[in-house]
Amino acid sequence: MKRNTFKYSVIALATSILTSCSSSYLEVLPKGSSLEASYYTNQSEAFAGLVAVYDVMRKNSGGFENMVTMLNAGSDDHVAGGGGATDGVGLQTFSNYTLSPTTVPASYWGDHYQGVFRANFLLSKLPAISMDASLKARYAGEAQALRALYYFNLVRLFKNIPLITSPLPSSEIYNVVQADPSAIYAQIEKDLNEAIPVLPNTVPAADAGRLTKGAAQALLGKVYLYDKKLSEAAAQLAIVNGTPGGANPYGYKLLSNFADLWVFANKFNSEGILEVAHTSASNAGWGNWGSGTDEGNTVVQMVGPRTLTRPAGSTAPAYYSGGWAFNPITQDLYDALKDDPRFSATILDAKTLKAAKQVNYISAYQDTGYFINKFMPKQADVSTGLGNIELNFRQNSYLIRLADTYLMEAEALGGTGARAQALLDAVRSRVGLPSIPVSLNAIANERRLELACEGHRWFDLVRTGKAATVLASRGFKAGKNEVFPIPFKELENTKIKQNPNY
């Protein structure tokens, strides 16, 4: 059973029984509860339900309103770009910090709660299903870990959110109130701590992409870091990381060539701890757009230059020509990376190539001439299926990879000591850089360069208290812009209150 079989063979079934595709989580239960109440009666149906919980992971890099391009747009490493100042109003207003309850894309709230609700229903039904006890425990662990992931995104994006851990009767959905963020973190940590013992250490290639013990521990370590529980974070991440640059219990290993991380066919490699799977096999067309049934990597399409072509005699790589020019890279990130060995794998300097008559492209909104090479649409990745090319790029995205966990553990250790030094050195050594004295500043800088353009930078600035200074010129206001406004429709006829200063 291939990974794409795991994710897609029952997707039509899962979608038909879990018809909660509204952008408002408050609309989920009235639409789907009657069908869901009679479902999950056997192992096959439980598996279908689990697939539906996993499917929300695609929020990271699938669909126009994905996490990567949105979070990039609000960081100092990118601007929104695209076709104009109103192209993707959510991206544009987050980039210039005029995001409001009416311009914030509601799907960042609704899609994640859709994942939470799917997990809640599956967890409520599993105890009564007749199936192997150990397999049932694994399904429950996967559902809990996924619920933890979705709540982690919600609490980081919106902070003040409802905590719902079981299916709600329709009479109660408009009476839900927000929980203290500490309660959200406590639930996330509880879910992950309960999931870890029942998850497998590894999965066969046929199940690649499913949660493992190491992936859940890496996520728990990251959660502890955000929750300021540094000793707990360091302990969890140390298990995942093992010997820096060497062995660990799960077989994770830094790729020897940094650029290989971005080869579209190099899925589920030794450095990928938690990946979001994409495929070109769904044959998605524009009729699927916005419905959650397109399964390609949309970031790839969004970040490519517009109408990129190669003149005769050019030796430039063969890129696909149909990008939308979102997330152009700022001069500041270009300057930070220009002398770094990771530059060419991270940034496509189309401006220099154009000046050298190696490529042509149409300058779009906020064009800097610098584009994300990690996700550049390449001719070799163009789908040959029946769907639209733009919706069927198959490159995976990383939620967590080993270099990330090395640097998180070094940070959790306070940026000091022999182990923190070894962790930082391992990341730098992989790309041929010499050792530098470890410190929190050195770790933060390494995170920026190593993880550039992957959607981490904005969260890193916010959680370390640097955002108000670094993003002041973009309009960022302390005490407000650390979180998104809650979408206006979630406030209508509910007890949910708007975040401060919105």
Short mmCIF file of C-alpha atoms in Angstrom, two decimals:
data_model
loop_
_atom_site.label_atom_id
_atom_site.label_comp_id
_atom_site.label_asym_id
_atom_site.label_seq_id
_atom_site.Cartn_x
_atom_site.Cartn_y
_atom_site.Cartn_z
CA MET A 1 0.00 0.00 0.00
CA LYS A 2 1.72 3.15 -1.19
CA ARG A 3 1.61 6.41 0.74
CA ASN A 4 -0.64 7.95 -1.87
CA THR A 5 -2.93 4.95 -1.43
CA PHE A 6 -3.07 5.60 2.31
CA LYS A 7 -4.04 9.18 1.76
CA TYR A 8 -6.22 9.02 -1.29
CA SER A 9 -7.83 5.60 -1.71
CA VAL A 10 -10.55 6.38 0.79
CA ILE A 11 -10.59 10.14 0.49
CA ALA A 12 -13.86 10.21 -1.42
CA LEU A 13 -15.43 8.05 1.28
CA ALA A 14 -13.97 10.14 4.06
CA THR A 15 -15.11 13.35 2.41
CA SER A 16 -18.62 12.05 1.88
CA ILE A 17 -19.08 11.13 5.53
CA LEU A 18 -17.32 14.15 6.96
CA THR A 19 -18.91 16.96 5.04
CA SER A 20 -17.48 19.67 7.25
CA CYS A 21 -15.95 21.79 4.51
CA SER A 22 -17.32 25.10 5.76
CA SER A 23 -14.76 27.74 6.63
CA SER A 24 -16.57 28.17 9.94
CA TYR A 25 -16.06 25.40 12.46
CA LEU A 26 -19.37 26.36 14.05
CA GLU A 27 -21.15 25.00 10.97
CA VAL A 28 -19.55 21.56 11.12
CA LEU A 29 -21.90 19.66 13.38
CA PRO A 30 -25.30 20.71 12.01
CA LYS A 31 -24.12 19.76 8.53
CA GLY A 32 -22.56 16.39 9.26
CA SER A 33 -23.49 15.02 12.68
CA SER A 34 -26.36 12.78 11.56
CA LEU A 35 -24.17 10.95 9.05
CA GLU A 36 -21.19 10.75 11.39
CA ALA A 37 -23.32 9.33 14.21
CA SER A 38 -23.97 6.15 12.23
CA TYR A 39 -20.42 5.78 10.93
CA TYR A 40 -17.23 4.23 12.41
CA THR A 41 -18.68 0.77 12.99
CA ASN A 42 -15.68 -1.30 11.83
CA GLN A 43 -11.94 -1.13 11.20
CA SER A 44 -12.30 -0.06 7.58
CA GLU A 45 -14.50 2.87 8.53
CA ALA A 46 -12.14 3.80 11.36
CA PHE A 47 -9.30 3.90 8.85
CA ALA A 48 -11.35 6.13 6.56
CA GLY A 49 -11.93 8.44 9.49
CA LEU A 50 -8.23 8.50 10.29
CA VAL A 51 -7.40 9.41 6.69
CA ALA A 52 -9.82 12.33 6.99
CA VAL A 53 -8.01 13.56 10.12
CA TYR A 54 -4.65 13.36 8.35
CA ASP A 55 -5.95 15.23 5.33
CA VAL A 56 -5.98 18.57 7.17
CA MET A 57 -2.17 18.42 7.38
CA ARG A 58 -2.17 19.68 3.80
CA LYS A 59 -2.97 23.13 5.22
CA ASN A 60 0.78 23.62 5.51
CA SER A 61 1.41 23.82 1.76
CA GLY A 62 -1.82 22.96 -0.07
CA GLY A 63 -4.41 25.41 -1.32
CA PHE A 64 -4.06 29.14 -1.83
CA GLU A 65 -4.55 29.81 1.90
CA ASN A 66 -1.64 27.69 3.09
CA MET A 67 0.56 28.21 6.15
CA VAL A 68 3.89 28.57 4.36
CA THR A 69 3.09 31.47 2.03
CA MET A 70 0.95 33.26 4.61
CA LEU A 71 3.57 33.14 7.35
CA ASN A 72 6.34 34.03 4.92
CA ALA A 73 4.40 37.13 3.85
CA GLY A 74 4.40 38.54 7.37
CA SER A 75 8.10 37.96 8.05
CA ASP A 76 11.08 40.18 7.32
CA ASP A 77 12.33 37.64 4.77
CA HIS A 78 9.50 38.18 2.27
CA VAL A 79 6.81 40.50 1.05
CA ALA A 80 3.42 39.35 -0.17
CA GLY A 81 3.98 39.88 -3.91
CA GLY A 82 1.59 38.33 -6.40
CA GLY A 83 -0.35 40.19 -9.04
CA GLY A 84 -1.16 43.36 -7.13
CA ALA A 85 -2.09 44.96 -3.82
CA THR A 86 -5.44 43.14 -3.75
CA ASP A 87 -4.18 39.77 -4.97
CA GLY A 88 -4.80 37.54 -1.96
CA VAL A 89 -6.10 40.16 0.45
CA GLY A 90 -5.18 38.06 3.48
CA LEU A 91 -1.56 37.75 2.36
CA GLN A 92 -1.36 41.43 1.52
CA THR A 93 -2.85 42.72 4.75
CA PHE A 94 -0.79 40.36 6.89
CA SER A 95 2.36 41.49 5.08
CA ASN A 96 1.71 45.17 5.84
CA TYR A 97 0.03 44.55 9.20
CA THR A 98 -3.40 45.88 8.32
CA LEU A 99 -4.93 42.41 8.79
CA SER A 100 -8.46 42.71 10.17
CA PRO A 101 -11.34 40.42 11.21
CA THR A 102 -12.79 40.80 7.72
CA THR A 103 -9.59 40.28 5.73
CA VAL A 104 -8.05 37.41 7.69
CA PRO A 105 -8.72 34.21 5.73
CA ALA A 106 -11.28 32.33 7.81
CA SER A 107 -9.83 28.99 6.75
CA TYR A 108 -6.89 29.34 9.13
CA TRP A 109 -9.45 28.99 11.91
CA GLY A 110 -11.98 26.77 10.18
CA ASP A 111 -9.71 24.22 8.55
CA HIS A 112 -7.78 23.54 11.74
CA TYR A 113 -10.99 23.15 13.72
CA GLN A 114 -12.22 20.83 11.01
CA GLY A 115 -9.20 18.65 11.82
CA VAL A 116 -9.94 18.89 15.54
CA PHE A 117 -13.57 17.91 15.03
CA ARG A 118 -12.67 14.95 12.82
CA ALA A 119 -10.23 13.74 15.47
CA ASN A 120 -12.83 14.20 18.21
CA PHE A 121 -15.41 12.11 16.34
CA LEU A 122 -12.96 9.33 15.60
CA LEU A 123 -11.74 9.24 19.20
CA SER A 124 -15.32 9.10 20.48
CA LYS A 125 -16.17 6.16 18.21
CA LEU A 126 -13.01 4.05 18.48
CA PRO A 127 -13.75 2.44 21.89
CA ALA A 128 -16.86 0.70 20.54
CA ILE A 129 -15.28 -0.58 17.32
CA SER A 130 -14.39 -4.27 17.21
CA MET A 131 -10.78 -4.41 16.00
CA ASP A 132 -7.30 -5.38 17.17
CA ALA A 133 -6.58 -3.59 20.45
CA SER A 134 -3.06 -2.51 19.55
CA LEU A 135 -4.18 -1.18 16.18
CA LYS A 136 -7.04 0.67 17.84
CA ALA A 137 -4.57 2.22 20.29
CA ARG A 138 -2.37 3.30 17.38
CA TYR A 139 -5.30 4.91 15.56
CA ALA A 140 -6.21 6.76 18.75
CA GLY A 141 -2.61 7.89 19.20
CA GLU A 142 -2.44 9.19 15.65
CA ALA A 143 -5.72 11.06 16.08
CA GLN A 144 -4.53 12.59 19.36
CA ALA A 145 -1.20 13.66 17.87
CA LEU A 146 -2.95 15.22 14.89
CA ARG A 147 -5.40 17.01 17.16
CA ALA A 148 -2.39 18.32 19.07
CA LEU A 149 -0.83 19.59 15.83
CA TYR A 150 -3.99 21.41 14.80
CA TYR A 151 -4.46 22.96 18.23
CA PHE A 152 -0.79 24.00 18.21
CA ASN A 153 -1.32 25.92 14.99
CA LEU A 154 -4.53 27.45 16.30
CA VAL A 155 -3.08 28.65 19.59
CA ARG A 156 -0.02 30.09 17.88
CA LEU A 157 -2.10 31.88 15.25
CA PHE A 158 -5.04 33.08 17.35
CA LYS A 159 -4.01 32.48 21.01
CA ASN A 160 -7.53 32.82 22.46
CA ILE A 161 -9.45 29.83 21.14
CA PRO A 162 -12.09 27.34 22.31
CA LEU A 163 -10.90 24.00 23.66
CA ILE A 164 -13.17 21.23 22.41
CA THR A 165 -12.16 17.62 22.96
CA SER A 166 -15.37 15.74 22.27
CA PRO A 167 -18.25 16.03 19.81
CA LEU A 168 -20.68 18.78 20.73
CA PRO A 169 -24.45 18.57 20.40
CA SER A 170 -25.75 21.13 17.94
CA SER A 171 -27.54 22.92 20.80
CA GLU A 172 -24.17 23.80 22.36
CA ILE A 173 -22.04 24.95 19.47
CA TYR A 174 -23.01 28.61 19.79
CA ASN A 175 -22.31 28.62 23.53
CA VAL A 176 -18.63 27.73 23.24
CA VAL A 177 -16.23 30.10 25.00
CA GLN A 178 -12.49 30.56 24.69
CA ALA A 179 -10.05 28.80 26.98
CA ASP A 180 -6.94 30.23 28.56
CA PRO A 181 -3.98 29.51 26.28
CA SER A 182 -2.35 27.58 29.12
CA ALA A 183 -5.24 25.10 28.99
CA ILE A 184 -4.73 24.66 25.25
CA TYR A 185 -1.05 23.92 25.75
CA ALA A 186 -1.86 21.50 28.57
CA GLN A 187 -4.23 19.58 26.27
CA ILE A 188 -1.69 19.54 23.43
CA GLU A 189 0.97 18.16 25.76
CA LYS A 190 -1.44 15.61 27.23
CA ASP A 191 -2.44 14.37 23.77
CA LEU A 192 1.16 13.97 22.66
CA ASN A 193 2.31 12.31 25.87
CA GLU A 194 -0.52 9.79 25.52
CA ALA A 195 0.16 9.24 21.83
CA ILE A 196 3.91 8.66 22.00
CA PRO A 197 3.84 5.24 23.77
CA VAL A 198 1.41 3.70 21.25
CA LEU A 199 3.00 5.00 18.05
CA PRO A 200 5.53 2.88 16.14
CA ASN A 201 9.22 3.78 16.05
CA THR A 202 9.20 3.53 12.27
CA VAL A 203 6.72 2.79 9.51
CA PRO A 204 7.24 0.81 6.30
CA ALA A 205 7.64 2.72 3.06
CA ALA A 206 4.03 1.89 2.20
CA ASP A 207 2.87 3.94 5.21
CA ALA A 208 5.37 6.80 4.86
CA GLY A 209 3.88 10.01 6.18
CA ARG A 210 2.01 8.46 9.09
CA LEU A 211 2.97 9.59 12.56
CA THR A 212 5.76 7.81 14.38
CA LYS A 213 7.02 7.99 17.93
CA GLY A 214 9.90 10.21 16.85
CA ALA A 215 7.62 12.63 14.99
CA ALA A 216 5.33 12.97 18.01
CA GLN A 217 8.32 13.49 20.31
CA ALA A 218 9.75 16.14 18.00
CA LEU A 219 6.40 17.92 17.97
CA LEU A 220 6.15 17.67 21.76
CA GLY A 221 9.64 19.13 22.12
CA LYS A 222 8.63 22.03 19.88
CA VAL A 223 5.43 22.57 21.87
CA TYR A 224 7.39 22.61 25.13
CA LEU A 225 9.76 25.19 23.63
CA TYR A 226 6.86 27.49 22.76
CA ASP A 227 5.34 26.86 26.20
CA LYS A 228 8.62 27.99 27.80
CA LYS A 229 9.22 24.57 29.37
CA LEU A 230 12.83 24.49 28.30
CA SER A 231 14.10 21.50 30.28
CA GLU A 232 11.19 19.37 29.05
CA ALA A 233 11.79 20.57 25.49
CA ALA A 234 15.47 19.72 25.65
CA ALA A 235 14.74 16.26 27.05
CA GLN A 236 12.28 15.33 24.31
CA LEU A 237 14.40 16.75 21.53
CA ALA A 238 17.52 15.00 22.85
CA ILE A 239 15.80 11.65 22.35
CA VAL A 240 14.93 12.54 18.76
CA ASN A 241 18.34 14.00 17.98
CA GLY A 242 20.58 11.43 19.62
CA THR A 243 24.24 12.15 18.91
CA PRO A 244 24.53 15.38 16.91
CA GLY A 245 25.52 14.41 13.40
CA GLY A 246 25.37 10.74 14.40
CA ALA A 247 22.97 8.05 15.55
CA ASN A 248 19.54 8.40 17.14
CA PRO A 249 16.84 5.85 18.01
CA TYR A 250 14.78 6.50 14.87
CA GLY A 251 17.41 6.51 12.14
CA TYR A 252 17.09 10.21 11.34
CA LYS A 253 20.13 11.67 9.61
CA LEU A 254 21.04 14.99 8.03
CA LEU A 255 21.31 14.69 4.27
CA SER A 256 24.89 15.18 3.18
CA ASN A 257 23.81 17.59 0.45
CA PHE A 258 21.51 20.40 1.61
CA ALA A 259 20.10 20.89 -1.89
CA ASP A 260 18.79 17.31 -1.90
CA LEU A 261 16.13 18.36 0.60
CA TRP A 262 14.37 20.20 -2.22
CA VAL A 263 14.49 17.53 -4.90
CA PHE A 264 10.77 16.91 -5.43
CA ALA A 265 11.21 13.14 -5.74
CA ASN A 266 13.19 12.90 -2.48
CA LYS A 267 10.14 12.29 -0.31
CA PHE A 268 10.34 10.95 3.24
CA ASN A 269 14.11 11.12 3.34
CA SER A 270 16.24 10.53 6.45
CA GLU A 271 16.07 14.18 7.52
CA GLY A 272 12.30 14.51 7.26
CA ILE A 273 10.70 13.89 10.65
CA LEU A 274 7.18 15.06 9.80
CA GLU A 275 6.31 15.72 6.16
CA VAL A 276 3.14 16.82 4.42
CA ALA A 277 2.53 14.56 1.44
CA HIS A 278 1.47 15.92 -1.93
CA THR A 279 0.69 14.14 -5.16
CA SER A 280 0.11 14.83 -8.84
CA ALA A 281 -2.11 11.74 -9.05
CA SER A 282 -5.36 13.36 -7.93
CA ASN A 283 -5.80 14.97 -11.38
CA ALA A 284 -7.23 18.04 -9.67
CA GLY A 285 -8.72 20.75 -11.86
CA TRP A 286 -10.07 24.20 -11.18
CA GLY A 287 -13.34 22.61 -10.12
CA ASN A 288 -11.46 21.27 -7.10
CA TRP A 289 -9.93 24.65 -6.27
CA GLY A 290 -11.00 25.89 -2.86
CA SER A 291 -12.84 22.70 -1.94
CA GLY A 292 -9.94 20.96 -0.23
CA THR A 293 -9.82 18.16 -2.80
CA ASP A 294 -6.79 19.38 -4.73
CA GLU A 295 -3.84 17.44 -3.33
CA GLY A 296 -0.87 19.19 -4.95
CA ASN A 297 1.66 21.53 -3.37
CA THR A 298 0.27 24.99 -4.10
CA VAL A 299 3.28 26.80 -2.63
CA VAL A 300 5.29 25.62 -5.64
CA GLN A 301 2.87 27.31 -8.03
CA MET A 302 2.47 30.44 -5.94
CA VAL A 303 6.14 31.38 -5.54
CA GLY A 304 7.42 30.94 -9.10
CA PRO A 305 8.15 34.04 -11.23
CA ARG A 306 5.50 35.04 -13.75
CA THR A 307 6.05 33.82 -17.30
CA LEU A 308 9.59 32.62 -16.70
CA THR A 309 11.28 31.64 -19.95
CA ARG A 310 14.79 30.76 -21.12
CA PRO A 311 16.15 32.52 -24.20
CA ALA A 312 17.91 30.43 -26.81
CA GLY A 313 21.32 29.34 -25.60
CA SER A 314 20.52 29.79 -21.93
CA THR A 315 22.17 27.42 -19.47
CA ALA A 316 19.76 28.26 -16.65
CA PRO A 317 17.79 25.36 -15.11
CA ALA A 318 14.51 24.39 -16.79
CA TYR A 319 11.90 25.94 -14.55
CA TYR A 320 8.18 25.80 -15.19
CA SER A 321 6.92 29.09 -16.58
CA GLY A 322 3.62 29.59 -14.78
CA GLY A 323 4.28 30.90 -11.27
CA TRP A 324 2.26 33.61 -9.53
CA ALA A 325 5.18 35.54 -7.96
CA PHE A 326 4.09 35.47 -4.33
CA ASN A 327 6.62 35.66 -1.45
CA PRO A 328 9.46 37.46 -3.25
CA ILE A 329 12.54 37.47 -1.05
CA THR A 330 13.67 40.70 0.59
CA GLN A 331 17.06 42.27 0.08
CA ASP A 332 17.71 41.70 3.78
CA LEU A 333 17.46 37.91 3.51
CA TYR A 334 19.39 37.96 0.23
CA ASP A 335 22.23 39.82 1.93
CA ALA A 336 22.18 37.44 4.90
CA LEU A 337 22.47 34.41 2.64
CA LYS A 338 24.55 35.67 -0.29
CA ASP A 339 27.84 34.26 1.05
CA ASP A 340 26.29 31.15 2.61
CA PRO A 341 26.60 27.70 0.98
CA ARG A 342 22.81 27.34 1.22
CA PHE A 343 22.18 30.37 -0.99
CA SER A 344 21.69 28.69 -4.36
CA ALA A 345 19.40 26.00 -2.99
CA THR A 346 17.33 28.64 -1.19
CA ILE A 347 17.18 31.64 -3.51
CA LEU A 348 16.71 31.92 -7.26
CA ASP A 349 18.41 35.19 -8.24
CA ALA A 350 16.26 35.79 -11.30
CA LYS A 351 17.31 39.43 -11.40
CA THR A 352 20.95 38.53 -12.08
CA LEU A 353 19.95 35.79 -14.51
CA LYS A 354 17.73 38.21 -16.38
CA ALA A 355 20.52 40.79 -16.61
CA ALA A 356 22.77 38.07 -18.01
CA LYS A 357 20.07 37.16 -20.57
CA GLN A 358 19.73 33.67 -19.10
CA VAL A 359 16.02 34.05 -18.25
CA ASN A 360 13.13 36.39 -18.86
CA TYR A 361 10.17 36.93 -16.54
CA ILE A 362 7.44 39.48 -15.97
CA SER A 363 8.02 41.66 -12.92
CA ALA A 364 5.02 41.33 -10.63
CA TYR A 365 3.88 43.24 -7.54
CA GLN A 366 6.69 44.06 -5.08
CA ASP A 367 9.18 42.30 -7.32
CA THR A 368 12.68 42.05 -5.89
CA GLY A 369 14.04 39.66 -8.48
CA TYR A 370 14.64 37.02 -5.78
CA PHE A 371 12.43 33.93 -5.56
CA ILE A 372 12.20 30.82 -3.37
CA ASN A 373 14.30 28.12 -5.00
CA LYS A 374 13.33 25.54 -2.35
CA PHE A 375 9.87 25.44 -3.88
CA MET A 376 10.58 26.63 -7.40
CA PRO A 377 8.23 24.97 -9.96
CA LYS A 378 10.41 22.81 -12.15
CA GLN A 379 9.68 21.30 -15.54
CA ALA A 380 10.56 17.84 -14.23
CA ASP A 381 7.83 18.15 -11.60
CA VAL A 382 5.08 19.18 -14.03
CA SER A 383 2.20 16.74 -13.87
CA THR A 384 1.44 14.67 -16.95
CA GLY A 385 -2.00 13.75 -15.62
CA LEU A 386 -5.40 15.03 -16.61
CA GLY A 387 -5.58 17.83 -14.04
CA ASN A 388 -4.37 21.41 -14.22
CA ILE A 389 -0.61 21.76 -13.93
CA GLU A 390 -0.92 24.56 -11.38
CA LEU A 391 -2.71 22.32 -8.86
CA ASN A 392 -0.67 19.14 -9.19
CA PHE A 393 2.90 19.70 -8.07
CA ARG A 394 3.97 16.76 -5.97
CA GLN A 395 6.79 18.13 -3.83
CA ASN A 396 6.30 17.43 -0.12
CA SER A 397 6.80 20.08 2.54
CA TYR A 398 8.48 19.64 5.91
CA LEU A 399 6.64 20.38 9.13
CA ILE A 400 9.68 19.30 11.15
CA ARG A 401 13.09 18.15 9.93
CA LEU A 402 16.22 17.12 11.79
CA ALA A 403 18.19 20.35 11.38
CA ASP A 404 15.18 22.12 12.93
CA THR A 405 15.15 19.82 15.97
CA TYR A 406 18.93 20.20 16.40
CA LEU A 407 18.55 23.98 16.60
CA MET A 408 15.46 23.81 18.82
CA GLU A 409 17.29 21.61 21.32
CA ALA A 410 20.31 23.92 21.28
CA GLU A 411 17.96 26.82 22.04
CA ALA A 412 16.18 24.90 24.79
CA LEU A 413 19.59 24.30 26.38
CA GLY A 414 19.97 28.06 26.67
CA GLY A 415 22.43 28.35 23.81
CA THR A 416 25.30 27.24 26.01
CA GLY A 417 27.31 24.13 26.78
CA ALA A 418 29.05 21.39 24.86
CA ARG A 419 25.90 19.71 23.57
CA ALA A 420 24.38 22.96 22.30
CA GLN A 421 27.69 23.67 20.57
CA ALA A 422 27.71 20.21 18.97
CA LEU A 423 24.14 20.61 17.72
CA LEU A 424 24.89 23.98 16.12
CA ASP A 425 28.14 22.66 14.65
CA ALA A 426 26.35 19.69 13.06
CA VAL A 427 23.96 21.96 11.14
CA ARG A 428 26.80 24.17 9.95
CA SER A 429 29.17 21.31 9.17
CA ARG A 430 26.65 19.71 6.84
CA VAL A 431 27.02 22.71 4.49
CA GLY A 432 30.78 23.10 5.02
CA LEU A 433 30.68 26.00 7.48
CA PRO A 434 33.16 26.21 10.36
CA SER A 435 32.26 26.11 14.03
CA ILE A 436 31.30 29.39 15.69
CA PRO A 437 30.72 29.97 19.43
CA VAL A 438 27.23 28.85 20.37
CA SER A 439 24.78 31.43 21.73
CA LEU A 440 21.09 32.15 21.46
CA ASN A 441 21.83 34.78 18.82
CA ALA A 442 23.97 32.37 16.81
CA ILE A 443 21.22 29.75 16.97
CA ALA A 444 18.55 32.25 15.92
CA ASN A 445 20.67 33.36 12.96
CA GLU A 446 21.30 29.75 11.96
CA ARG A 447 17.57 29.03 12.08
CA ARG A 448 16.93 31.95 9.76
CA LEU A 449 19.44 30.74 7.19
CA GLU A 450 18.83 27.00 7.46
CA LEU A 451 15.02 27.19 7.52
CA ALA A 452 14.58 30.22 5.26
CA CYS A 453 11.33 30.39 3.26
CA GLU A 454 9.79 27.35 5.03
CA GLY A 455 7.30 29.34 7.13
CA HIS A 456 9.18 29.35 10.47
CA ARG A 457 10.63 32.84 10.62
CA TRP A 458 7.50 34.74 11.73
CA PHE A 459 6.76 32.36 14.59
CA ASP A 460 10.42 32.52 15.66
CA LEU A 461 10.33 36.31 15.80
CA VAL A 462 7.07 36.37 17.75
CA ARG A 463 7.93 33.71 20.32
CA THR A 464 11.34 35.27 21.06
CA GLY A 465 9.90 38.78 21.46
CA LYS A 466 11.82 40.21 18.50
CA ALA A 467 8.90 40.81 16.13
CA ALA A 468 8.02 44.31 17.32
CA THR A 469 11.55 45.52 16.61
CA VAL A 470 12.36 43.56 13.46
CA LEU A 471 8.97 44.18 11.85
CA ALA A 472 8.37 47.76 13.04
CA SER A 473 8.92 49.18 9.57
CA ARG A 474 6.19 46.89 8.24
CA GLY A 475 3.63 48.23 10.73
CA PHE A 476 3.82 45.52 13.39
CA LYS A 477 2.37 46.72 16.72
CA ALA A 478 3.32 45.07 19.99
CA GLY A 479 0.36 43.72 21.95
CA LYS A 480 -1.66 43.24 18.78
CA ASN A 481 0.09 41.67 15.84
CA GLU A 482 1.57 38.70 17.70
CA VAL A 483 -1.69 36.94 16.81
CA PHE A 484 -4.23 37.02 14.01
CA PRO A 485 -7.64 38.60 14.50
CA ILE A 486 -10.42 36.06 14.91
CA PRO A 487 -12.46 35.95 11.68
CA PHE A 488 -15.57 38.09 11.93
CA LYS A 489 -17.97 35.28 11.08
CA GLU A 490 -16.77 33.29 14.11
CA LEU A 491 -18.01 36.10 16.38
CA GLU A 492 -21.52 36.28 14.97
CA ASN A 493 -24.12 34.89 17.37
CA THR A 494 -21.43 33.24 19.51
CA LYS A 495 -19.74 33.89 22.84
CA ILE A 496 -16.32 34.14 21.24
CA LYS A 497 -14.55 37.46 21.86
CA GLN A 498 -12.18 39.25 19.50
CA ASN A 499 -8.47 39.39 20.24
CA PRO A 500 -7.21 42.64 21.82
CA ASN A 501 -6.80 45.75 19.68
CA TYR A 502 -8.62 44.38 16.64
#
